[in-house]
Amino acid sequence: MKFFVDTADIDEIKDINDTGLLDGVTTNPSLILKSGRDIMEVTKEICDIVDGPVSAEVTAVDYDGMMREAQVLAKIADNICIKLPLTMDGLKACKALTSEGHKTNVTLCFSANQALLAAKAGATFISPFIGRIDDMSADGMELIGEIRTIYDNYDFGTEILAASIRTVNHVKEAALIGADVATVPPSTLKALVKHPLTDKGLDAFLADWAKTGQKIG
Ligand code: G3P
């Protein structure tokens, strides 16, 4: 499973990228707002740090506007992935941009039929929003499973990018069910390493080691 980080915070991206565990970044208009930065500047900086795909979202809602914005965003760097909303215009733009050789991420997916359309439009990634479905007292993970089945039935190459991840269990369940990618907030990504028995075990080993009076090297 690939790990993307869902943020436009440069310090967080650098920090996680340094671990060697980062495969890409996703941003959206809300995350750009949170960063307080200019979209072109901050996205360029992210692309310079990370080798993998960096999703930058269009804000136009009509096909022509999306295509215009996509050309501007695509010029930022070679690893830009154009993020488009799951609307008819978004799908049309996805098809056109994919045919031109651009990477695309179709976002705001809340149903298996929407994911089927995105795959038919040639999307590189489909982004089903797990947390926001859970917020409605439904089961976001069930959607990931449905999309996995449909994509496998027809050998679609579109990668399932599990988004709106809120917990470490979301990451585990998405991995178990076969999502190709998880885009995760920095704090949740860092929390994946935590286990109280790891801390307890390490403390015990260090205490015993000190009693040996030895040093390695
Ligand atoms: O990138 C989109 C997505 O991950 C948003 O997550 O927590 O705002 O539903 P959230």
PDB file of C-alpha atoms and ligand atoms in Angstrom:
ATOM      1  CA  MET A   1       0.000   0.000   0.000  1.00  0.00           C
ATOM      2  CA  LYS A   2       1.225   3.465  -0.885  1.00  0.00           C
ATOM      3  CA  PHE A   3       1.094   6.267   1.687  1.00  0.00           C
ATOM      4  CA  PHE A   4       0.219   9.808   0.660  1.00  0.00           C
ATOM      5  CA  VAL A   5       0.037  12.621   3.194  1.00  0.00           C
ATOM      6  CA  ASP A   6      -3.092  14.791   3.099  1.00  0.00           C
ATOM      7  CA  THR A   7      -1.749  18.265   3.855  1.00  0.00           C
ATOM      8  CA  ALA A   8      -0.172  21.404   2.397  1.00  0.00           C
ATOM      9  CA  ASP A   9       1.975  21.966   5.499  1.00  0.00           C
ATOM     10  CA  ILE A  10       5.583  22.063   4.239  1.00  0.00           C
ATOM     11  CA  ASP A  11       7.220  21.241   7.590  1.00  0.00           C
ATOM     12  CA  GLU A  12       4.986  18.176   8.060  1.00  0.00           C
ATOM     13  CA  ILE A  13       5.675  17.018   4.495  1.00  0.00           C
ATOM     14  CA  LYS A  14       9.460  17.395   4.934  1.00  0.00           C
ATOM     15  CA  ASP A  15       9.338  15.556   8.243  1.00  0.00           C
ATOM     16  CA  ILE A  16       7.410  12.574   6.861  1.00  0.00           C
ATOM     17  CA  ASN A  17       9.318  12.537   3.567  1.00  0.00           C
ATOM     18  CA  ASP A  18      12.585  12.188   5.516  1.00  0.00           C
ATOM     19  CA  THR A  19      11.385   8.811   6.839  1.00  0.00           C
ATOM     20  CA  GLY A  20      11.433   7.408   3.290  1.00  0.00           C
ATOM     21  CA  LEU A  21       7.864   6.148   3.761  1.00  0.00           C
ATOM     22  CA  LEU A  22       6.094   8.800   1.707  1.00  0.00           C
ATOM     23  CA  ASP A  23       4.786   8.024  -1.792  1.00  0.00           C
ATOM     24  CA  GLY A  24       2.884  11.229  -2.587  1.00  0.00           C
ATOM     25  CA  VAL A  25       0.818  14.183  -1.343  1.00  0.00           C
ATOM     26  CA  THR A  26      -2.809  15.250  -1.718  1.00  0.00           C
ATOM     27  CA  THR A  27      -4.051  18.797  -1.281  1.00  0.00           C
ATOM     28  CA  ASN A  28      -7.454  20.423  -1.676  1.00  0.00           C
ATOM     29  CA  PRO A  29      -8.799  24.003  -1.417  1.00  0.00           C
ATOM     30  CA  SER A  30      -9.465  23.611   2.331  1.00  0.00           C
ATOM     31  CA  LEU A  31      -5.881  22.464   2.962  1.00  0.00           C
ATOM     32  CA  ILE A  32      -4.513  25.387   0.889  1.00  0.00           C
ATOM     33  CA  LEU A  33      -6.627  27.737   3.015  1.00  0.00           C
ATOM     34  CA  LYS A  34      -5.269  26.108   6.186  1.00  0.00           C
ATOM     35  CA  SER A  35      -1.670  26.551   4.944  1.00  0.00           C
ATOM     36  CA  GLY A  36      -2.235  30.300   4.468  1.00  0.00           C
ATOM     37  CA  ARG A  37      -0.043  30.084   1.339  1.00  0.00           C
ATOM     38  CA  ASP A  38      -0.430  30.893  -2.361  1.00  0.00           C
ATOM     39  CA  ILE A  39      -1.505  27.706  -4.187  1.00  0.00           C
ATOM     40  CA  MET A  40       1.137  27.971  -6.921  1.00  0.00           C
ATOM     41  CA  GLU A  41       4.006  28.659  -4.507  1.00  0.00           C
ATOM     42  CA  VAL A  42       3.156  26.045  -1.917  1.00  0.00           C
ATOM     43  CA  THR A  43       2.393  23.368  -4.521  1.00  0.00           C
ATOM     44  CA  LYS A  44       5.727  24.010  -6.262  1.00  0.00           C
ATOM     45  CA  GLU A  45       7.531  23.661  -2.928  1.00  0.00           C
ATOM     46  CA  ILE A  46       5.740  20.359  -2.229  1.00  0.00           C
ATOM     47  CA  CYS A  47       6.649  19.041  -5.698  1.00  0.00           C
ATOM     48  CA  ASP A  48      10.320  19.910  -5.080  1.00  0.00           C
ATOM     49  CA  ILE A  49      10.310  17.874  -1.845  1.00  0.00           C
ATOM     50  CA  VAL A  50       8.366  14.782  -2.890  1.00  0.00           C
ATOM     51  CA  ASP A  51       9.131  12.537  -5.882  1.00  0.00           C
ATOM     52  CA  GLY A  52       5.676  10.923  -6.089  1.00  0.00           C
ATOM     53  CA  PRO A  53       2.384  12.398  -7.364  1.00  0.00           C
ATOM     54  CA  VAL A  54       1.195  15.658  -5.795  1.00  0.00           C
ATOM     55  CA  SER A  55      -2.548  16.228  -6.244  1.00  0.00           C
ATOM     56  CA  ALA A  56      -3.571  19.839  -6.904  1.00  0.00           C
ATOM     57  CA  GLU A  57      -7.295  20.514  -7.232  1.00  0.00           C
ATOM     58  CA  VAL A  58      -9.061  22.645  -9.841  1.00  0.00           C
ATOM     59  CA  THR A  59     -11.675  25.063  -8.512  1.00  0.00           C
ATOM     60  CA  ALA A  60     -13.660  25.711 -11.712  1.00  0.00           C
ATOM     61  CA  VAL A  61     -16.894  23.722 -11.978  1.00  0.00           C
ATOM     62  CA  ASP A  62     -17.299  23.833 -15.781  1.00  0.00           C
ATOM     63  CA  TYR A  63     -15.310  21.768 -18.281  1.00  0.00           C
ATOM     64  CA  ASP A  64     -13.570  24.692 -20.034  1.00  0.00           C
ATOM     65  CA  GLY A  65     -12.613  26.306 -16.741  1.00  0.00           C
ATOM     66  CA  MET A  66     -11.290  23.008 -15.376  1.00  0.00           C
ATOM     67  CA  MET A  67      -9.185  22.454 -18.499  1.00  0.00           C
ATOM     68  CA  ARG A  68      -7.779  25.997 -18.263  1.00  0.00           C
ATOM     69  CA  GLU A  69      -6.875  25.607 -14.594  1.00  0.00           C
ATOM     70  CA  ALA A  70      -5.458  22.122 -15.191  1.00  0.00           C
ATOM     71  CA  GLN A  71      -3.009  23.479 -17.797  1.00  0.00           C
ATOM     72  CA  VAL A  72      -1.810  26.085 -15.264  1.00  0.00           C
ATOM     73  CA  LEU A  73      -1.438  23.541 -12.447  1.00  0.00           C
ATOM     74  CA  ALA A  74       0.269  20.982 -14.706  1.00  0.00           C
ATOM     75  CA  LYS A  75       3.033  23.490 -15.481  1.00  0.00           C
ATOM     76  CA  ILE A  76       4.073  23.586 -11.804  1.00  0.00           C
ATOM     77  CA  ALA A  77       6.021  20.302 -12.036  1.00  0.00           C
ATOM     78  CA  ASP A  78       6.133  16.916 -13.768  1.00  0.00           C
ATOM     79  CA  ASN A  79       4.719  15.114 -10.715  1.00  0.00           C
ATOM     80  CA  ILE A  80       1.503  17.159 -10.557  1.00  0.00           C
ATOM     81  CA  CYS A  81      -1.673  15.085 -10.515  1.00  0.00           C
ATOM     82  CA  ILE A  82      -4.777  17.079 -11.489  1.00  0.00           C
ATOM     83  CA  LYS A  83      -7.569  16.653  -8.949  1.00  0.00           C
ATOM     84  CA  LEU A  84     -11.095  16.960 -10.341  1.00  0.00           C
ATOM     85  CA  PRO A  85     -14.536  16.781  -8.724  1.00  0.00           C
ATOM     86  CA  LEU A  86     -16.814  13.828  -9.424  1.00  0.00           C
ATOM     87  CA  THR A  87     -19.263  15.656 -11.697  1.00  0.00           C
ATOM     88  CA  MET A  88     -20.035  15.148 -15.402  1.00  0.00           C
ATOM     89  CA  ASP A  89     -17.761  18.088 -16.268  1.00  0.00           C
ATOM     90  CA  GLY A  90     -15.073  16.684 -13.971  1.00  0.00           C
ATOM     91  CA  LEU A  91     -15.273  13.275 -15.673  1.00  0.00           C
ATOM     92  CA  LYS A  92     -15.133  14.877 -19.125  1.00  0.00           C
ATOM     93  CA  ALA A  93     -12.040  16.849 -18.067  1.00  0.00           C
ATOM     94  CA  CYS A  94     -10.573  13.655 -16.575  1.00  0.00           C
ATOM     95  CA  LYS A  95     -10.956  11.825 -19.893  1.00  0.00           C
ATOM     96  CA  ALA A  96      -9.389  14.702 -21.850  1.00  0.00           C
ATOM     97  CA  LEU A  97      -6.497  15.235 -19.419  1.00  0.00           C
ATOM     98  CA  THR A  98      -5.767  11.505 -19.198  1.00  0.00           C
ATOM     99  CA  SER A  99      -5.661  11.321 -23.007  1.00  0.00           C
ATOM    100  CA  GLU A 100      -3.146  14.189 -22.962  1.00  0.00           C
ATOM    101  CA  GLY A 101      -0.945  12.109 -20.630  1.00  0.00           C
ATOM    102  CA  HIS A 102      -1.681  13.873 -17.338  1.00  0.00           C
ATOM    103  CA  LYS A 103      -2.157  12.056 -14.029  1.00  0.00           C
ATOM    104  CA  THR A 104      -5.659  12.608 -12.620  1.00  0.00           C
ATOM    105  CA  ASN A 105      -7.316  12.152  -9.228  1.00  0.00           C
ATOM    106  CA  VAL A 106     -11.130  12.180  -9.204  1.00  0.00           C
ATOM    107  CA  THR A 107     -12.257  13.355  -5.795  1.00  0.00           C
ATOM    108  CA  LEU A 108     -15.412  13.582  -3.659  1.00  0.00           C
ATOM    109  CA  CYS A 109     -16.441   9.994  -4.470  1.00  0.00           C
ATOM    110  CA  PHE A 110     -19.257   8.660  -2.303  1.00  0.00           C
ATOM    111  CA  SER A 111     -20.656   5.748  -4.354  1.00  0.00           C
ATOM    112  CA  ALA A 112     -19.470   2.697  -6.278  1.00  0.00           C
ATOM    113  CA  ASN A 113     -21.223   3.916  -9.433  1.00  0.00           C
ATOM    114  CA  GLN A 114     -19.307   7.194  -9.257  1.00  0.00           C
ATOM    115  CA  ALA A 115     -16.069   5.196  -8.954  1.00  0.00           C
ATOM    116  CA  LEU A 116     -17.072   3.088 -11.965  1.00  0.00           C
ATOM    117  CA  LEU A 117     -17.539   6.262 -14.040  1.00  0.00           C
ATOM    118  CA  ALA A 118     -14.172   7.645 -12.913  1.00  0.00           C
ATOM    119  CA  ALA A 119     -12.429   4.429 -13.987  1.00  0.00           C
ATOM    120  CA  LYS A 120     -14.164   4.581 -17.368  1.00  0.00           C
ATOM    121  CA  ALA A 121     -12.938   8.193 -17.677  1.00  0.00           C
ATOM    122  CA  GLY A 122      -9.386   6.861 -17.227  1.00  0.00           C
ATOM    123  CA  ALA A 123      -8.678   8.370 -13.792  1.00  0.00           C
ATOM    124  CA  THR A 124      -5.259   7.554 -12.360  1.00  0.00           C
ATOM    125  CA  PHE A 125      -6.764   7.669  -8.847  1.00  0.00           C
ATOM    126  CA  ILE A 126     -10.283   7.585  -7.426  1.00  0.00           C
ATOM    127  CA  SER A 127     -10.717   9.189  -3.985  1.00  0.00           C
ATOM    128  CA  PRO A 128     -13.575   7.704  -1.922  1.00  0.00           C
ATOM    129  CA  PHE A 129     -14.092   9.697   1.305  1.00  0.00           C
ATOM    130  CA  ILE A 130     -14.280   7.162   4.138  1.00  0.00           C
ATOM    131  CA  GLY A 131     -14.612   9.526   7.119  1.00  0.00           C
ATOM    132  CA  ARG A 132     -17.349  11.665   5.612  1.00  0.00           C
ATOM    133  CA  ILE A 133     -19.433   8.541   4.894  1.00  0.00           C
ATOM    134  CA  ASP A 134     -18.892   7.327   8.477  1.00  0.00           C
ATOM    135  CA  ASP A 135     -20.025  10.805   9.621  1.00  0.00           C
ATOM    136  CA  MET A 136     -23.434  10.016   8.036  1.00  0.00           C
ATOM    137  CA  SER A 137     -23.720   6.816  10.132  1.00  0.00           C
ATOM    138  CA  ALA A 138     -22.952   4.731   7.039  1.00  0.00           C
ATOM    139  CA  ASP A 139     -19.893   2.529   6.371  1.00  0.00           C
ATOM    140  CA  GLY A 140     -17.116   4.191   4.378  1.00  0.00           C
ATOM    141  CA  MET A 141     -15.048   1.014   4.320  1.00  0.00           C
ATOM    142  CA  GLU A 142     -17.872  -0.910   2.656  1.00  0.00           C
ATOM    143  CA  LEU A 143     -17.546   1.503  -0.284  1.00  0.00           C
ATOM    144  CA  ILE A 144     -13.828   0.779  -0.596  1.00  0.00           C
ATOM    145  CA  GLY A 145     -14.653  -2.960  -0.754  1.00  0.00           C
ATOM    146  CA  GLU A 146     -17.312  -2.432  -3.436  1.00  0.00           C
ATOM    147  CA  ILE A 147     -14.950  -0.384  -5.588  1.00  0.00           C
ATOM    148  CA  ARG A 148     -12.201  -3.024  -5.174  1.00  0.00           C
ATOM    149  CA  THR A 149     -14.579  -5.716  -6.440  1.00  0.00           C
ATOM    150  CA  ILE A 150     -15.777  -3.661  -9.409  1.00  0.00           C
ATOM    151  CA  TYR A 151     -12.269  -2.620 -10.461  1.00  0.00           C
ATOM    152  CA  ASP A 152     -11.016  -6.211 -10.170  1.00  0.00           C
ATOM    153  CA  ASN A 153     -14.038  -7.541 -12.135  1.00  0.00           C
ATOM    154  CA  TYR A 154     -13.071  -5.421 -15.122  1.00  0.00           C
ATOM    155  CA  ASP A 155      -9.301  -5.037 -14.622  1.00  0.00           C
ATOM    156  CA  PHE A 156      -9.540  -1.254 -14.333  1.00  0.00           C
ATOM    157  CA  GLY A 157      -6.105   0.285 -13.742  1.00  0.00           C
ATOM    158  CA  THR A 158      -7.478   3.202 -11.679  1.00  0.00           C
ATOM    159  CA  GLU A 159      -5.935   3.105  -8.199  1.00  0.00           C
ATOM    160  CA  ILE A 160      -8.205   3.303  -5.152  1.00  0.00           C
ATOM    161  CA  LEU A 161      -6.965   6.188  -3.007  1.00  0.00           C
ATOM    162  CA  ALA A 162      -8.708   5.920   0.353  1.00  0.00           C
ATOM    163  CA  ALA A 163      -9.313   9.526   1.494  1.00  0.00           C
ATOM    164  CA  SER A 164     -10.940  11.309   4.418  1.00  0.00           C
ATOM    165  CA  ILE A 165      -9.064   8.943   6.720  1.00  0.00           C
ATOM    166  CA  ARG A 166      -9.493   9.903  10.360  1.00  0.00           C
ATOM    167  CA  THR A 167      -8.084   6.993  12.404  1.00  0.00           C
ATOM    168  CA  VAL A 168      -5.302   4.416  12.413  1.00  0.00           C
ATOM    169  CA  ASN A 169      -8.009   1.743  12.109  1.00  0.00           C
ATOM    170  CA  HIS A 170      -9.172   3.343   8.857  1.00  0.00           C
ATOM    171  CA  VAL A 171      -5.636   2.770   7.514  1.00  0.00           C
ATOM    172  CA  LYS A 172      -5.565  -0.874   8.640  1.00  0.00           C
ATOM    173  CA  GLU A 173      -9.038  -1.636   7.281  1.00  0.00           C
ATOM    174  CA  ALA A 174      -8.306   0.076   3.955  1.00  0.00           C
ATOM    175  CA  ALA A 175      -5.129  -2.020   3.644  1.00  0.00           C
ATOM    176  CA  LEU A 176      -6.999  -5.240   4.507  1.00  0.00           C
ATOM    177  CA  ILE A 177      -9.716  -4.544   1.966  1.00  0.00           C
ATOM    178  CA  GLY A 178      -7.207  -3.777  -0.796  1.00  0.00           C
ATOM    179  CA  ALA A 179      -7.074   0.017  -1.269  1.00  0.00           C
ATOM    180  CA  ASP A 180      -3.992   0.835  -3.360  1.00  0.00           C
ATOM    181  CA  VAL A 181      -3.223   4.093  -1.548  1.00  0.00           C
ATOM    182  CA  ALA A 182      -4.206   5.789   1.697  1.00  0.00           C
ATOM    183  CA  THR A 183      -3.965   9.550   1.989  1.00  0.00           C
ATOM    184  CA  VAL A 184      -3.566  10.266   5.658  1.00  0.00           C
ATOM    185  CA  PRO A 185      -3.301  13.403   7.828  1.00  0.00           C
ATOM    186  CA  PRO A 186       0.246  13.800   9.247  1.00  0.00           C
ATOM    187  CA  SER A 187      -0.796  13.121  12.865  1.00  0.00           C
ATOM    188  CA  THR A 188      -2.549   9.856  11.902  1.00  0.00           C
ATOM    189  CA  LEU A 189       0.405   8.760   9.775  1.00  0.00           C
ATOM    190  CA  LYS A 190       2.768   9.288  12.713  1.00  0.00           C
ATOM    191  CA  ALA A 191       0.368   7.493  15.075  1.00  0.00           C
ATOM    192  CA  LEU A 192       0.677   4.284  13.005  1.00  0.00           C
ATOM    193  CA  VAL A 193       4.043   3.514  14.612  1.00  0.00           C
ATOM    194  CA  LYS A 194       2.742   3.755  18.170  1.00  0.00           C
ATOM    195  CA  HIS A 195       2.111   0.737  20.400  1.00  0.00           C
ATOM    196  CA  PRO A 196       2.378   0.782  24.213  1.00  0.00           C
ATOM    197  CA  LEU A 197       3.991  -2.685  24.260  1.00  0.00           C
ATOM    198  CA  THR A 198       6.738  -1.425  21.916  1.00  0.00           C
ATOM    199  CA  ASP A 199       7.518   1.415  24.364  1.00  0.00           C
ATOM    200  CA  LYS A 200       7.332  -0.893  27.379  1.00  0.00           C
ATOM    201  CA  GLY A 201       9.515  -3.547  25.734  1.00  0.00           C
ATOM    202  CA  LEU A 202      12.103  -0.991  24.665  1.00  0.00           C
ATOM    203  CA  ASP A 203      12.299   0.450  28.204  1.00  0.00           C
ATOM    204  CA  ALA A 204      12.877  -3.052  29.613  1.00  0.00           C
ATOM    205  CA  PHE A 205      15.602  -3.865  27.057  1.00  0.00           C
ATOM    206  CA  LEU A 206      17.366  -0.562  27.751  1.00  0.00           C
ATOM    207  CA  ALA A 207      17.222  -1.124  31.525  1.00  0.00           C
ATOM    208  CA  ASP A 208      18.725  -4.641  31.187  1.00  0.00           C
ATOM    209  CA  TRP A 209      21.332  -3.387  28.741  1.00  0.00           C
ATOM    210  CA  ALA A 210      22.479  -0.716  31.190  1.00  0.00           C
ATOM    211  CA  LYS A 211      22.978  -3.447  33.819  1.00  0.00           C
ATOM    212  CA  THR A 212      25.387  -5.352  31.514  1.00  0.00           C
ATOM    213  CA  GLY A 213      27.761  -2.356  31.517  1.00  0.00           C
ATOM    214  CA  GLN A 214      28.507  -3.096  27.832  1.00  0.00           C
ATOM    215  CA  LYS A 215      28.723  -0.829  24.772  1.00  0.00           C
ATOM    216  CA  ILE A 216      28.403  -1.716  21.117  1.00  0.00           C
ATOM    217  CA  GLY A 217      31.372  -0.396  19.136  1.00  0.00           C
TER     218      GLY A 217
HETATM  219  O1  G3P B   1      -8.298  15.199   0.608  1.00  0.00           O
HETATM  220  C1  G3P B   1      -9.612  15.056   0.927  1.00  0.00           C
HETATM  221  C2  G3P B   1      -9.956  14.351   2.212  1.00  0.00           C
HETATM  222  O2  G3P B   1      -8.941  13.538   2.673  1.00  0.00           O
HETATM  223  C3  G3P B   1     -10.673  15.179   3.224  1.00  0.00           C
HETATM  224  O3  G3P B   1     -10.735  14.608   4.500  1.00  0.00           O
HETATM  225  O4  G3P B   1     -11.248  14.748   6.912  1.00  0.00           O
HETATM  226  O5  G3P B   1     -11.871  16.669   5.403  1.00  0.00           O
HETATM  227  O6  G3P B   1     -13.124  14.530   5.297  1.00  0.00           O
HETATM  228  P1  G3P B   1     -11.798  15.179   5.582  1.00  0.00           P
END
